[in-house]
Every structure is written in C-alpha cells, then in structure tokens.
Short mmCIF file of C-alpha atoms in Angstrom, two decimals:
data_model
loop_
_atom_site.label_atom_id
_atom_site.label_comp_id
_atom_site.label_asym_id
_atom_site.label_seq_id
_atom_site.Cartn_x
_atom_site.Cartn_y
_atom_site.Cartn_z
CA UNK F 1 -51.43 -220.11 -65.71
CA UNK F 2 -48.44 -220.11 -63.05
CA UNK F 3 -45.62 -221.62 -63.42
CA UNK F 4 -44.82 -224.82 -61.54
CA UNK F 5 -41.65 -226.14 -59.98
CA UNK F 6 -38.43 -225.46 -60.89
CA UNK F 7 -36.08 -222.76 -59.89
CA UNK F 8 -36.32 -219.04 -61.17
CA UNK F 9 -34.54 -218.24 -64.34
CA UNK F 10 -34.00 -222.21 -64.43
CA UNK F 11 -30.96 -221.94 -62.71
CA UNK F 12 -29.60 -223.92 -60.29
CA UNK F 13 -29.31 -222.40 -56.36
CA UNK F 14 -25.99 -223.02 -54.80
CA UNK F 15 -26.92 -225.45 -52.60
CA UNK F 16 -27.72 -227.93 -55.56
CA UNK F 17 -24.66 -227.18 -57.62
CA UNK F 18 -22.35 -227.90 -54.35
CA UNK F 19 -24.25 -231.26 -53.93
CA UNK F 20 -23.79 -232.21 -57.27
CA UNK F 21 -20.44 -231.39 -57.29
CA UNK F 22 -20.33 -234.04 -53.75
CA UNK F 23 -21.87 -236.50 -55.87
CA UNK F 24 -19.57 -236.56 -58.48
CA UNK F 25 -16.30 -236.94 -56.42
CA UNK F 26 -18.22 -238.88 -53.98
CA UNK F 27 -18.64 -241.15 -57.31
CA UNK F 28 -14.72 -240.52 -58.07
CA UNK F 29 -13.76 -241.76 -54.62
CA UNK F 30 -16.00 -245.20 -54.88
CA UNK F 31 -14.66 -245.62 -58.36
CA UNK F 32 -11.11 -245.42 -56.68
CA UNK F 33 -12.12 -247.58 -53.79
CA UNK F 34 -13.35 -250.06 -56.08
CA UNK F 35 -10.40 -250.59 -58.01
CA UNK F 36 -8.59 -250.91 -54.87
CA UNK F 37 -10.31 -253.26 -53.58
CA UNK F 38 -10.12 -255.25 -56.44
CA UNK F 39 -6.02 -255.57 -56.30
CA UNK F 40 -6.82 -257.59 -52.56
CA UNK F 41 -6.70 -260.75 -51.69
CA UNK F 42 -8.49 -262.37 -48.77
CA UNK F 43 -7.54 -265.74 -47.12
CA UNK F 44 -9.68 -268.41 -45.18
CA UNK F 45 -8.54 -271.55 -43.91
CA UNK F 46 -10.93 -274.53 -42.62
CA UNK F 47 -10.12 -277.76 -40.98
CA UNK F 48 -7.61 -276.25 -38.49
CA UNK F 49 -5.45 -274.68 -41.60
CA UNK F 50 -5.80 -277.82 -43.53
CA UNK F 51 -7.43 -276.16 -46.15
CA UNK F 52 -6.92 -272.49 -47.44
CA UNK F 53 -8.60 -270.56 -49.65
CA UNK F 54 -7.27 -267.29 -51.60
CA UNK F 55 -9.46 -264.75 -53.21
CA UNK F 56 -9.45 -261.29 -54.92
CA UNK F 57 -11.42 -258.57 -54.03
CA UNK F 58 -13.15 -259.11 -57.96
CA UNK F 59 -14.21 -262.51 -55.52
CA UNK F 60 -12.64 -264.70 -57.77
CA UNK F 61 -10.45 -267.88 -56.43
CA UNK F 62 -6.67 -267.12 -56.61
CA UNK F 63 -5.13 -270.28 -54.55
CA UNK F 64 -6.33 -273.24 -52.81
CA UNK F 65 -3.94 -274.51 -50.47
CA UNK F 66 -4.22 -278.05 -49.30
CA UNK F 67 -1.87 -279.74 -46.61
CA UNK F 68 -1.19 -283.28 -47.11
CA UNK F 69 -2.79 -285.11 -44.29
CA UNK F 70 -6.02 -284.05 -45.41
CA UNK F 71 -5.73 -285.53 -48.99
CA UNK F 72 -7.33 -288.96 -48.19
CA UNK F 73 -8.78 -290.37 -50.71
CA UNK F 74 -11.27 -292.37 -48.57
CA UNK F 75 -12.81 -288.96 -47.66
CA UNK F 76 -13.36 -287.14 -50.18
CA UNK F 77 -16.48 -285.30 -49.19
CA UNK F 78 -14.83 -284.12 -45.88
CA UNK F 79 -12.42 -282.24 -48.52
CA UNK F 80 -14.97 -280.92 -50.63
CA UNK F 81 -16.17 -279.39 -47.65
CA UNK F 82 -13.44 -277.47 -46.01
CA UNK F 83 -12.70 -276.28 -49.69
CA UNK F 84 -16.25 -274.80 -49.90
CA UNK F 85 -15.95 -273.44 -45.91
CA UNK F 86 -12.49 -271.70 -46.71
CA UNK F 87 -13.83 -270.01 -49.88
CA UNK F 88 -16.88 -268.98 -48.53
CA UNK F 89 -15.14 -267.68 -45.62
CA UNK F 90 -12.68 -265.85 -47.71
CA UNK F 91 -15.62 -264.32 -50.11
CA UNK F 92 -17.45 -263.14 -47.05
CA UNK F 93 -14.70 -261.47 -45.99
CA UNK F 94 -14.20 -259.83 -49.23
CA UNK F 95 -17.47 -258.66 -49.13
CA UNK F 96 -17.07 -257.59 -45.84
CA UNK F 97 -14.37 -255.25 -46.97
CA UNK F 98 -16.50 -253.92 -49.74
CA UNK F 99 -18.90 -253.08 -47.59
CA UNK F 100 -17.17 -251.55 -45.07
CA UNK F 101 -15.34 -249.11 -48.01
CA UNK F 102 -18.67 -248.39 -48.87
CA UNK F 103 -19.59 -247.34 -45.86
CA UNK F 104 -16.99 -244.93 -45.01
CA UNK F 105 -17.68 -243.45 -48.50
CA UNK F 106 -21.67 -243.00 -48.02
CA UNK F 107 -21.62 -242.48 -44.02
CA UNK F 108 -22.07 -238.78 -43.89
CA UNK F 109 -25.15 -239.01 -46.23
CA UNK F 110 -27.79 -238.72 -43.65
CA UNK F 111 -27.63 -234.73 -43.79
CA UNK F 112 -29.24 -234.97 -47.45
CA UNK F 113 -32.13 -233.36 -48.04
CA UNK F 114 -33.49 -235.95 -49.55
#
C-alpha cells in the first residue's frame, strides 16, 4: 500500500519551517501591537464639544467630560444622547486603530500558499 501525504522522512521542507517561523513572530508582533494599543486613549466629543468621551484602547470609558451649559436638567435625554454619540464615536475609533494595526501586521499575507 503507498504511502499518502506527508513529506519524506517526515521532515519538514524549508519552505514550511521558514513560514512557521513568520507565523510565530508574526504572532510576537500582534501580541506587541496589542498591548500597545491597549495603553491608548481615544477621544470623541458630541454636541459641538459639549460632551467628551475618553476611552482606552481595552474600549473601556476613562473620562466623560461635560461642559456646563449642557447640564440642564429639563433635558435630560438630549444629554444621554451626546454621552452615548461621544463614546460610540470614541470606541469606533478605537476599533478603527485596532484594525488598522492589524492590518499592517497581516497585509503581506496574500503570497501564502494557502
């Protein structure tokens, strides 16, 4: 019966062991990006600066900044808005910046043979 797949001898050819060695510091490089990214912060405002909103690159909230004229206690809903518009602002750019890290990581991946 023949033998099927695999390499001869079981070992690996060159070309596989120098892709797996890419792999693993392309792995070392997103773990580093990562943990950069994650030491960021990212800032939105809404309501013409009224309302700003700080996060970290982990996309939690860090600050919300509120100027005083838009305190009004007869409008509270128009608050609660810009808060949520200057956080999600701020998020999407966070994950905006992810993404973009990511992409300069994993951009010269179309020549895999794969």
């Amino acid at each position: 019966m023949a033998k099927r797949g695999g390499f001869p001898g079981g070992a690996m050819p060159g070309n596989m062991s120098n892709l797996m060695k890419q792999a693993q510091r392309m792995q070392r490089q997103m773990e580093e990006g990562q943990k950069e990214l994650e030491t960021k912060e990212f800032s939105a405002a809404s309501g013409g600066g009224a309302v700003e909103a700080t996060v970290s690159g982990k996309k939690e909230i860090v600050k919300i900044t509120l100027s005083e004229e838009v305190v009004d206690p007869e409008d509270i809903e128009m608050l609660q808005d810009l808060i949520v518009a200057a956080v999600n602002e701020a998020l999407r750019k966070a994950e905006e910046a992810g993404a973009e890290m990511m992409g300069k990581m994993t951009g010269g991946l179309g020549g895999l043979p794969f």
